[in-house]
PDB file of C-alpha atoms in Angstrom:
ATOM      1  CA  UNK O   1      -3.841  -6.547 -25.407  1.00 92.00           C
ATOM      2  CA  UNK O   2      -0.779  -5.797 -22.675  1.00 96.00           C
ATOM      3  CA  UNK O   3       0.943  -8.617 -21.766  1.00 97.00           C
ATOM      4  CA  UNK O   4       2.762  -8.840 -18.554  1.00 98.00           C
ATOM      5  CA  UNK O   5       5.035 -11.149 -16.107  1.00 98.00           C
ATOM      6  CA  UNK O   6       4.454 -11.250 -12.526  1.00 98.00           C
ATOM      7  CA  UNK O   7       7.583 -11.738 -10.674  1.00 98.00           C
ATOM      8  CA  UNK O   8       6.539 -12.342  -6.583  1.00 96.00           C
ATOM      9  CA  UNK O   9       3.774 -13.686  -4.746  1.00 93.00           C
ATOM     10  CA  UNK O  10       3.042 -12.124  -1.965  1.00 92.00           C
ATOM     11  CA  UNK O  11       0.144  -9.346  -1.196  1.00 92.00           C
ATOM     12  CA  UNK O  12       0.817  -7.068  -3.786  1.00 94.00           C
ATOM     13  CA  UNK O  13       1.655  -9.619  -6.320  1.00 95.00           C
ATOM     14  CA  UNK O  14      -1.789 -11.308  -5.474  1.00 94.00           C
ATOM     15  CA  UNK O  15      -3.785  -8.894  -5.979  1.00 94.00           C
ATOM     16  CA  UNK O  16      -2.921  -7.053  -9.056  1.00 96.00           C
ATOM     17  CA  UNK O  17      -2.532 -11.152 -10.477  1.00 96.00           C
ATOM     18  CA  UNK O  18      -6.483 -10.966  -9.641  1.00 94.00           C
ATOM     19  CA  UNK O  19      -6.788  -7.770 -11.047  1.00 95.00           C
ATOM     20  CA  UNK O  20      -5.355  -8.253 -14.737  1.00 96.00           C
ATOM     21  CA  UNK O  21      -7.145 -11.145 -14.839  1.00 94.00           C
ATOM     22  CA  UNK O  22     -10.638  -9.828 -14.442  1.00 93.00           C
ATOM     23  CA  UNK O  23      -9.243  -7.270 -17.392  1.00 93.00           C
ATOM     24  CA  UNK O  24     -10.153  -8.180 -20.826  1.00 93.00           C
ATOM     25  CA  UNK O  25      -7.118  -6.024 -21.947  1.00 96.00           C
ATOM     26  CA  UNK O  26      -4.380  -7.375 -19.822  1.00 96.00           C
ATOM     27  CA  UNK O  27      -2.505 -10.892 -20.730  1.00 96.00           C
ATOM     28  CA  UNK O  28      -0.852 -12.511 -17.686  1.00 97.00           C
ATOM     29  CA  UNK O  29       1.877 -14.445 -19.600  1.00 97.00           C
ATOM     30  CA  UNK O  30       3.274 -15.905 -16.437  1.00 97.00           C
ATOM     31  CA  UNK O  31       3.869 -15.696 -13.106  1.00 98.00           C
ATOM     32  CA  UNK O  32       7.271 -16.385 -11.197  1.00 97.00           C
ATOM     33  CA  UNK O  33       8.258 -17.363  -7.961  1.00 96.00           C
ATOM     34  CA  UNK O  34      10.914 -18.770  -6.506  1.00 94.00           C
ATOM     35  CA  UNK O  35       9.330 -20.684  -4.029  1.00 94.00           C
ATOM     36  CA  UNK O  36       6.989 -22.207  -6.704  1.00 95.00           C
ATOM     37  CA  UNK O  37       4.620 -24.077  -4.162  1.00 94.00           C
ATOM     38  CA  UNK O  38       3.200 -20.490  -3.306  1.00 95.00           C
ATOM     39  CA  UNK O  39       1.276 -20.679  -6.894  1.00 94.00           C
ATOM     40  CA  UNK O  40       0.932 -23.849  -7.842  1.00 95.00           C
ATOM     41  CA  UNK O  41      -2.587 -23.383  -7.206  1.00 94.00           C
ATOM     42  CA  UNK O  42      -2.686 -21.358 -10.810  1.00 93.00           C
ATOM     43  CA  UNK O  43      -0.825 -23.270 -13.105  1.00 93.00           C
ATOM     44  CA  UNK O  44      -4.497 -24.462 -14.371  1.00 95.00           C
ATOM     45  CA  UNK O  45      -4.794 -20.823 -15.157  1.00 95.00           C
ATOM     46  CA  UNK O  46      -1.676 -19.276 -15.978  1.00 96.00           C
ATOM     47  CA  UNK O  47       1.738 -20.491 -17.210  1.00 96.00           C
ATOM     48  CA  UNK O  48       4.138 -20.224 -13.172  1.00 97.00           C
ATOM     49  CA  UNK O  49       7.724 -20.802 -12.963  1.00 96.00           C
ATOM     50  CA  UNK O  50      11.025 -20.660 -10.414  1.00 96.00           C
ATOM     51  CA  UNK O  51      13.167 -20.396 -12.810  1.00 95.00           C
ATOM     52  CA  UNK O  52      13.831 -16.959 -14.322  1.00 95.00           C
ATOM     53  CA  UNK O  53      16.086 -18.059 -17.134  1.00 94.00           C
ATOM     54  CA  UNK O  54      12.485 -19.483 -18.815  1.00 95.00           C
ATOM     55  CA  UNK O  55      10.843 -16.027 -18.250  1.00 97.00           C
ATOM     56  CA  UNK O  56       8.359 -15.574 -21.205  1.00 95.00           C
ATOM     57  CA  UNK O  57       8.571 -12.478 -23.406  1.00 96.00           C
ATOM     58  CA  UNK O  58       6.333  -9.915 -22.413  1.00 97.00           C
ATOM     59  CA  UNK O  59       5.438  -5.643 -22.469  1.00 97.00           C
ATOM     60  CA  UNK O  60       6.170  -5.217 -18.997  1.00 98.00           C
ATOM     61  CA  UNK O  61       7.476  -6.910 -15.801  1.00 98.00           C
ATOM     62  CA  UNK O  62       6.169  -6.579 -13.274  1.00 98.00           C
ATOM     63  CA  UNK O  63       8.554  -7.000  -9.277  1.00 98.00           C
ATOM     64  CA  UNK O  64       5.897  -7.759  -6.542  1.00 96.00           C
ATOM     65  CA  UNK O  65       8.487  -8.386  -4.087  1.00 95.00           C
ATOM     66  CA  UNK O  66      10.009  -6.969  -0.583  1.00 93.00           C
ATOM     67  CA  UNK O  67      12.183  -3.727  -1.057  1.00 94.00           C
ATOM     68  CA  UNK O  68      15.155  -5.294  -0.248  1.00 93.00           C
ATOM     69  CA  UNK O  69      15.040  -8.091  -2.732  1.00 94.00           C
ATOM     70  CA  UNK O  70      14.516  -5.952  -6.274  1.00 96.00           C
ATOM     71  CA  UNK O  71      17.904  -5.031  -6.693  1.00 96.00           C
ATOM     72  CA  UNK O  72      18.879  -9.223  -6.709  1.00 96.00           C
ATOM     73  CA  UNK O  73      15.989 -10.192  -8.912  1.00 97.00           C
ATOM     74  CA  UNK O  74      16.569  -7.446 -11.530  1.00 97.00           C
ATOM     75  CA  UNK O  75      19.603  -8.373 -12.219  1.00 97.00           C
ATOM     76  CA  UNK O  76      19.057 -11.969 -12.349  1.00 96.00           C
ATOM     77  CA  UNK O  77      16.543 -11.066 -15.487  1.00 97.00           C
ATOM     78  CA  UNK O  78      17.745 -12.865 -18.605  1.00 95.00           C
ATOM     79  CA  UNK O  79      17.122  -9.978 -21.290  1.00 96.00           C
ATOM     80  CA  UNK O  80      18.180  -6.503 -21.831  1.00 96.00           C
ATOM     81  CA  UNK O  81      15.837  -3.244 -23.111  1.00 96.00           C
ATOM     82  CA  UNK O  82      12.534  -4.740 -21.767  1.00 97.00           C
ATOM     83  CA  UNK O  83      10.422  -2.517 -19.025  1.00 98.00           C
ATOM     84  CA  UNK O  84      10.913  -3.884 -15.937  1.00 98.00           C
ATOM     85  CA  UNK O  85       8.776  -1.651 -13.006  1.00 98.00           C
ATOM     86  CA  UNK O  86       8.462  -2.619  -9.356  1.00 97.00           C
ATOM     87  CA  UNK O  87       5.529  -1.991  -7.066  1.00 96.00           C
ATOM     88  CA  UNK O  88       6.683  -0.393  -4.245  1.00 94.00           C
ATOM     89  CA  UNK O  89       6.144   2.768  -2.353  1.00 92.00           C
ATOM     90  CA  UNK O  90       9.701   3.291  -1.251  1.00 92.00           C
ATOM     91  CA  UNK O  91      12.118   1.876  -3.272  1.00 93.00           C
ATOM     92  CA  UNK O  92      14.306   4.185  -5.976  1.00 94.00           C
ATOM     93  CA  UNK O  93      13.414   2.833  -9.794  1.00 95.00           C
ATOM     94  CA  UNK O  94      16.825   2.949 -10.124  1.00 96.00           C
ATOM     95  CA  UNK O  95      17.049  -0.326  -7.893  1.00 96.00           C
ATOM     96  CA  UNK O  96      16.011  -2.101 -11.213  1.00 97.00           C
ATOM     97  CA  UNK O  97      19.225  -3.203 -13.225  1.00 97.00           C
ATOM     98  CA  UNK O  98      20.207  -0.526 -15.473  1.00 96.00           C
ATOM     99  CA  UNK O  99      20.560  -3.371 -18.119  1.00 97.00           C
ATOM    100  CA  UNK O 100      15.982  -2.734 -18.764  1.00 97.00           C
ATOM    101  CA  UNK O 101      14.014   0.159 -19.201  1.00 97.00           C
ATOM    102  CA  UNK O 102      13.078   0.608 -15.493  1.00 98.00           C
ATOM    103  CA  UNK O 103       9.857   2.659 -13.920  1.00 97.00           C
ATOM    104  CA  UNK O 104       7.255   2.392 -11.019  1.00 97.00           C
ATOM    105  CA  UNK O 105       3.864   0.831 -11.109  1.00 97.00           C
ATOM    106  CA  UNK O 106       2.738   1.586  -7.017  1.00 96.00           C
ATOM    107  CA  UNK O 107      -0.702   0.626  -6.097  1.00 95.00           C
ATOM    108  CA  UNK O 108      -1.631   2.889  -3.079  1.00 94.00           C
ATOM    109  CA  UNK O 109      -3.613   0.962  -0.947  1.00 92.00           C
ATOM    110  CA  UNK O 110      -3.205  -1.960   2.140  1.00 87.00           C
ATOM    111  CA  UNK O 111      -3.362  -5.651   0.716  1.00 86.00           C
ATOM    112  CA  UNK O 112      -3.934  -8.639   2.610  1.00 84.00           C
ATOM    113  CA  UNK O 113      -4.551 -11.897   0.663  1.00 81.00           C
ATOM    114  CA  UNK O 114      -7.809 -12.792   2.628  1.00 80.00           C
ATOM    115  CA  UNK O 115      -9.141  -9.289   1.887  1.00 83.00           C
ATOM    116  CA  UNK O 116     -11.163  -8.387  -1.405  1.00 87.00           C
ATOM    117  CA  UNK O 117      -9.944  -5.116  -3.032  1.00 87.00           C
ATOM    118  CA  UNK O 118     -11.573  -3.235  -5.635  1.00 91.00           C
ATOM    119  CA  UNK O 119      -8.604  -2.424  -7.510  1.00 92.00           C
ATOM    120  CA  UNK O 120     -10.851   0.027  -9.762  1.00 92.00           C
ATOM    121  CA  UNK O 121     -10.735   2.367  -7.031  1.00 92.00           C
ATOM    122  CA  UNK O 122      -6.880   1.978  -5.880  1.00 94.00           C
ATOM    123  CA  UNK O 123      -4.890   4.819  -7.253  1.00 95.00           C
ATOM    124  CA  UNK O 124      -1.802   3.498  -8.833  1.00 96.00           C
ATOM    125  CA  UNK O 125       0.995   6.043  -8.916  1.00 96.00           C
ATOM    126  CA  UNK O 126       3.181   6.172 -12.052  1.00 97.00           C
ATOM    127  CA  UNK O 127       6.773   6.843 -12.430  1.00 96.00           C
ATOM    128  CA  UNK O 128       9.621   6.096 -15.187  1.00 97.00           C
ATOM    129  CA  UNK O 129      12.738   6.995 -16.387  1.00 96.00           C
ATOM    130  CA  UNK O 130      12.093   7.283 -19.764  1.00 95.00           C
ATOM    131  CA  UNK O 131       9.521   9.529 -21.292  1.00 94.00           C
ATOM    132  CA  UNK O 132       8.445   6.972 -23.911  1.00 95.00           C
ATOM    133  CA  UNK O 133       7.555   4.218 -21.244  1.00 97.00           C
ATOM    134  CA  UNK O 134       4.943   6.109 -19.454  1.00 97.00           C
ATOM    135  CA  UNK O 135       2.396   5.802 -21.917  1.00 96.00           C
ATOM    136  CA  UNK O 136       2.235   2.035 -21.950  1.00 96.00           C
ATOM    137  CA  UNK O 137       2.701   1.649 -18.114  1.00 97.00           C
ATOM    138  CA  UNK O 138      -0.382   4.391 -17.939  1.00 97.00           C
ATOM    139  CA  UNK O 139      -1.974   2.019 -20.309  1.00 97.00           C
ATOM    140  CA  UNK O 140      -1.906  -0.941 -18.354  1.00 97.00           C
ATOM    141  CA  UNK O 141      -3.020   0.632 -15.426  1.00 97.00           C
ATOM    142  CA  UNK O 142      -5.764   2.039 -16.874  1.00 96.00           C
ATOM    143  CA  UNK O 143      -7.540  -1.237 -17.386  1.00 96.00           C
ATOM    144  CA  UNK O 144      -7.781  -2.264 -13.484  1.00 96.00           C
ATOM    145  CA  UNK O 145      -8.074   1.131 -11.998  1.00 95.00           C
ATOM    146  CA  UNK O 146     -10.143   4.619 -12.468  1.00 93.00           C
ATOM    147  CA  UNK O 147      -7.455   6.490 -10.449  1.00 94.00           C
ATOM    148  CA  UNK O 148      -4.121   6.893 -11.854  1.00 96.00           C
ATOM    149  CA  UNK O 149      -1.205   9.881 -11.633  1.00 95.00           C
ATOM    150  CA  UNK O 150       1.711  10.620 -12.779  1.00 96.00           C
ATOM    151  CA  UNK O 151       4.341  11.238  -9.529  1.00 95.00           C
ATOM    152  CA  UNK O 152       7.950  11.276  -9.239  1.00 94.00           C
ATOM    153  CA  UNK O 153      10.111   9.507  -6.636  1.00 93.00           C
ATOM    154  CA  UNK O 154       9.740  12.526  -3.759  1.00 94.00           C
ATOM    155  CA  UNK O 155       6.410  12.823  -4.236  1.00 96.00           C
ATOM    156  CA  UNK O 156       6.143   8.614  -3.777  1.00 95.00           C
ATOM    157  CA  UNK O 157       8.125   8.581  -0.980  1.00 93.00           C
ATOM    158  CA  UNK O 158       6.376  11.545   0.689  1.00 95.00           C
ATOM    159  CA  UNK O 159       2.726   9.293  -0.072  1.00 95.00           C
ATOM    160  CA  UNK O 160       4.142   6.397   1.524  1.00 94.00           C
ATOM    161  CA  UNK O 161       5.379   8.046   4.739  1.00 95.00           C
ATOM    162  CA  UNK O 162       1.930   9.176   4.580  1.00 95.00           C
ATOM    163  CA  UNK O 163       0.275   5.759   3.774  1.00 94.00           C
ATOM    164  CA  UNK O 164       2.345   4.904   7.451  1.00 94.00           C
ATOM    165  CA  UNK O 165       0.596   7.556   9.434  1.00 94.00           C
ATOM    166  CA  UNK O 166      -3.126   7.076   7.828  1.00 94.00           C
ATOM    167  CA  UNK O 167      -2.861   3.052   7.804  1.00 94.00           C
ATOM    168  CA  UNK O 168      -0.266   1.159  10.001  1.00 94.00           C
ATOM    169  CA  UNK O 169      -0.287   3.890  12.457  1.00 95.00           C
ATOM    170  CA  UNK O 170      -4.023   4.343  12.458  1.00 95.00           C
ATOM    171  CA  UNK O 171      -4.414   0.568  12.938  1.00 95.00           C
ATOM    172  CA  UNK O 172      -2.016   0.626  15.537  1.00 96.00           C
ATOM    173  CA  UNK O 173      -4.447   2.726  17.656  1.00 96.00           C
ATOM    174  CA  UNK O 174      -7.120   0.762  16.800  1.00 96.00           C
ATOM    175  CA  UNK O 175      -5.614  -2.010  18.585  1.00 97.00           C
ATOM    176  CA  UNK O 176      -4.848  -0.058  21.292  1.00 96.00           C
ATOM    177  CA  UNK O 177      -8.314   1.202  21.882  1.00 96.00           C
ATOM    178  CA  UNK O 178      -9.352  -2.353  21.756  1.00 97.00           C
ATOM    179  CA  UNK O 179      -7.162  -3.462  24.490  1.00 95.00           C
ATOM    180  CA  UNK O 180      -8.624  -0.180  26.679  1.00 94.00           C
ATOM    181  CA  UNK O 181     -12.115  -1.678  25.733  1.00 95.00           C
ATOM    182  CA  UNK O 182     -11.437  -5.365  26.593  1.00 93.00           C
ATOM    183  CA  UNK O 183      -9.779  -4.242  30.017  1.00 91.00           C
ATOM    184  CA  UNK O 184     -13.052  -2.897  31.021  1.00 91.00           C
ATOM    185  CA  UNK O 185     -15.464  -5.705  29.347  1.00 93.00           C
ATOM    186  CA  UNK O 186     -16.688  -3.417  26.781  1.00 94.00           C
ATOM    187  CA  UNK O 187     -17.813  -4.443  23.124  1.00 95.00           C
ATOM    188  CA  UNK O 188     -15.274  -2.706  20.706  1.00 96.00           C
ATOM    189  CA  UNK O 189     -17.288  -3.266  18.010  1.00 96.00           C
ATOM    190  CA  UNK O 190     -19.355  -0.509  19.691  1.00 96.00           C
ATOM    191  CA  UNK O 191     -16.768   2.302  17.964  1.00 95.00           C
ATOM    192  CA  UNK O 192     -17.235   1.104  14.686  1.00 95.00           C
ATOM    193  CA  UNK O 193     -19.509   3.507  13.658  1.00 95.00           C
ATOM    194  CA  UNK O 194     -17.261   5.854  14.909  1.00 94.00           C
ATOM    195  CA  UNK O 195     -14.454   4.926  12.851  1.00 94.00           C
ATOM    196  CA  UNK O 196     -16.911   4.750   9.584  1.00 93.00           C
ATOM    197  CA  UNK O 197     -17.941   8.470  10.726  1.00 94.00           C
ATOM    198  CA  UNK O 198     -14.361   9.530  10.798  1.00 92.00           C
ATOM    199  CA  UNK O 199     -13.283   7.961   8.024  1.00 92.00           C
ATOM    200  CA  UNK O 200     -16.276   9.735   5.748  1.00 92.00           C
ATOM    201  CA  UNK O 201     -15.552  12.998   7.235  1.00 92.00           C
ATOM    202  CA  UNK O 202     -12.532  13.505   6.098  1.00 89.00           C
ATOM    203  CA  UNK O 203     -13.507  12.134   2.897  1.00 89.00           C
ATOM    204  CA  UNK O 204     -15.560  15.346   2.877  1.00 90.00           C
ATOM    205  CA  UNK O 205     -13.436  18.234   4.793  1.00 91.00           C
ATOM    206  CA  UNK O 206      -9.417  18.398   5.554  1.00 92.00           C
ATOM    207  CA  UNK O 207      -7.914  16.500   8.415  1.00 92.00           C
ATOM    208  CA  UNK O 208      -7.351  19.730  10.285  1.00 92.00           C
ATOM    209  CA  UNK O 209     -11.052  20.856  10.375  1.00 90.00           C
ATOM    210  CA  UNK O 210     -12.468  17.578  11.438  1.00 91.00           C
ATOM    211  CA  UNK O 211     -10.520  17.452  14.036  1.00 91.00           C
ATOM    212  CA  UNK O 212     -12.196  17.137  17.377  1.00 91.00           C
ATOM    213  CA  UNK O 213     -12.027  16.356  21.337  1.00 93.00           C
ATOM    214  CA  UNK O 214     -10.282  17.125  24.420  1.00 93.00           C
ATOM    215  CA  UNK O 215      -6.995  17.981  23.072  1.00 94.00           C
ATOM    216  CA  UNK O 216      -8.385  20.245  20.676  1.00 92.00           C
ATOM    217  CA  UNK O 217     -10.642  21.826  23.532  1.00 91.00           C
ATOM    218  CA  UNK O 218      -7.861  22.090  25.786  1.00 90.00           C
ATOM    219  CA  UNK O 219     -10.144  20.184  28.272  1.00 92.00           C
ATOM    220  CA  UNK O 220      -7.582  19.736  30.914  1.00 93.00           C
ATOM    221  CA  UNK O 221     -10.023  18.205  33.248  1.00 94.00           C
ATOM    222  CA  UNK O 222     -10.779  15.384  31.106  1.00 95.00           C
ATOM    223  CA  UNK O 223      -7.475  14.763  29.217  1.00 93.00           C
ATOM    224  CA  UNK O 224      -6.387  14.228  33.569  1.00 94.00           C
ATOM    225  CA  UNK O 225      -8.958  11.415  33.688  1.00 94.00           C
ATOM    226  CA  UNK O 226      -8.236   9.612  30.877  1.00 95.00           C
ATOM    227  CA  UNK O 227      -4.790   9.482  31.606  1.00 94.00           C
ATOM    228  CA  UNK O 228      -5.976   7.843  35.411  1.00 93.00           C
ATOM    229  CA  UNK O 229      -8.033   5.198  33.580  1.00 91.00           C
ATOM    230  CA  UNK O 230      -4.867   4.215  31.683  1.00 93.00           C
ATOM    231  CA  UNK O 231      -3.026   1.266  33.389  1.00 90.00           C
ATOM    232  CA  UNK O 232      -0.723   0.530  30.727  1.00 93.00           C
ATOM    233  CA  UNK O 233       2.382   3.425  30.250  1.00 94.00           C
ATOM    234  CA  UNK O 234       2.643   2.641  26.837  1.00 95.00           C
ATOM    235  CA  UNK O 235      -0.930   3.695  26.545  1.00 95.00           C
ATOM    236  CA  UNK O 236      -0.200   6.510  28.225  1.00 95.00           C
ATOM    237  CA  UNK O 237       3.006   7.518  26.363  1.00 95.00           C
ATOM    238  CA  UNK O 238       0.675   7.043  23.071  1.00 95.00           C
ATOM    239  CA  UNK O 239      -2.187   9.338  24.743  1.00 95.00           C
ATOM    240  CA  UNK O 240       0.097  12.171  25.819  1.00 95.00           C
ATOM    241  CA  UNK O 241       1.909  12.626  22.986  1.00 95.00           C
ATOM    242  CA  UNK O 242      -0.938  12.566  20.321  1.00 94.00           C
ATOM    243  CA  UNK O 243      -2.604  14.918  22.822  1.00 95.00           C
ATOM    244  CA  UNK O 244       0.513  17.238  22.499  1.00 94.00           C
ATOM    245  CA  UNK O 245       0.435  16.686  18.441  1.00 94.00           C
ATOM    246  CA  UNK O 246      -2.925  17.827  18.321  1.00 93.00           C
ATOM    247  CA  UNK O 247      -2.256  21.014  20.906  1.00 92.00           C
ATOM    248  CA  UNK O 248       0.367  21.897  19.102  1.00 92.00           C
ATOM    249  CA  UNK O 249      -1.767  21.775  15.705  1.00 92.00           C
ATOM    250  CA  UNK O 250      -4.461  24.009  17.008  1.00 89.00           C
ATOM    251  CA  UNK O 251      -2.876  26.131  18.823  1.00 79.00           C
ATOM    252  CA  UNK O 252      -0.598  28.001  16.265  1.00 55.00           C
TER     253      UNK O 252
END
């Protein structure tokens, strides 16, 4: 049996407290916040505190919080020589307090609260600083998820530039085509299947040969029209300049 300590409460820190509960190898030992109202829902299922000098003894700690606010929390750990990992894409695992063993436990998917994850099929990327902490941290993440790997910190940081592009960026367009649809009265949910489709395919061949459309054609003609039908210039800015991307990609 692992035991961990949850330090955060917000998407991430949700989820994976979700996760290692469902596991039958995993012990949540507590769960810390300091704004303690945010989980005083659990404290009929787990032990919750906002106090870190009470923090119980654990294998690892675990920071679910924002990048900016690991450095401060670290530090503010009571103990010394105890692995301490955070879970984000971005931040160096050197922004953990030398004073712990410090590593990376980075779950590489989009959380919401009000959305149910499958954490057995997030990867969870895997980084420390020591050789002889990457064994347990590979254990633990073993029991809520088939998918894990062994990165270091430029390959993590090059995955969550990516995760930008492929999810916030992606969903970004979404809502853009869903303004173009509700200028016009037309159902949105009519390009669903489309974005099902286009999310398969490239499940199944690369990016670059799945590509299709205009841009790719070099159908002037129509790539002129859709730019009329755009009222909005930011719309347009969008349009031409993923148009250009995509010229650019197939043209070389």
């Amino acid at each position: 049996m692992i035991s961990v300590v949850i330090l955060g409460a917000g998407n991430v820190a949700s989820h994976l407290y979700k996760a290692f509960s469902y596991s039958k190898k995993v012990s949540i030992k507590q769960w810390y916040n300091r704004d303690i109202s945010r989980i005083a829902s659990f404290k009929n299922e787990v032990a919750i505190t906002d106090d870190v000098s009470l923090l119980a003894e654990a294998d690892i700690y675990i920071i679910a919080v924002s990048d900016d606010a690991i450095s401060k929390l670290s530090k503010q750990l009571p103990f010394e020589n105890r692995l301490v990992v955070h879970t984000s894409g971005s931040a160096s695992a050197y922004d953990i307090d030398k004073k712990n063993r410090r590593g990376v436990f980075y779950p590489l998917q989009t959380f919401s609260k009000s959305v149910e994850i499958d954490f057995s099929e997030v990867p969870i990327c895997l980084e420390t600083l020591m050789r002889k902490d990457y064994l347990p941290l590979k254990a633990l993440a073993k029991c809520i998820s088939k998918h894990t790997k062994r990165i270091n910190s430029d390959q993590r940081a090059a995955l969550h530039l990516a995760a930008v592009f492929v999810n916030n960026f992606t969903n970004q367009i979404y809502r853009i085509a869903h303004e173009i649809t509700e200028s016009q009265g037309a159902e949105f949910d009519l390009l669903k299947p489309l974005i099902l489709e286009t999310a398969r395919k490239v499940q199944r061949n690369s990016p670059y040969v799945s590509q299709t459309g205009p841009a790719k054609r070099n159908d002037k003609k129509t790539i002129k029209k859709h730019l009329k039908l755009l009222e909005d210039d930011h719309h347009k800015d969008v349009y031409n300049l993923m148009t250009a991307s995509i010229k650019n990609t197939h043209t070389l």
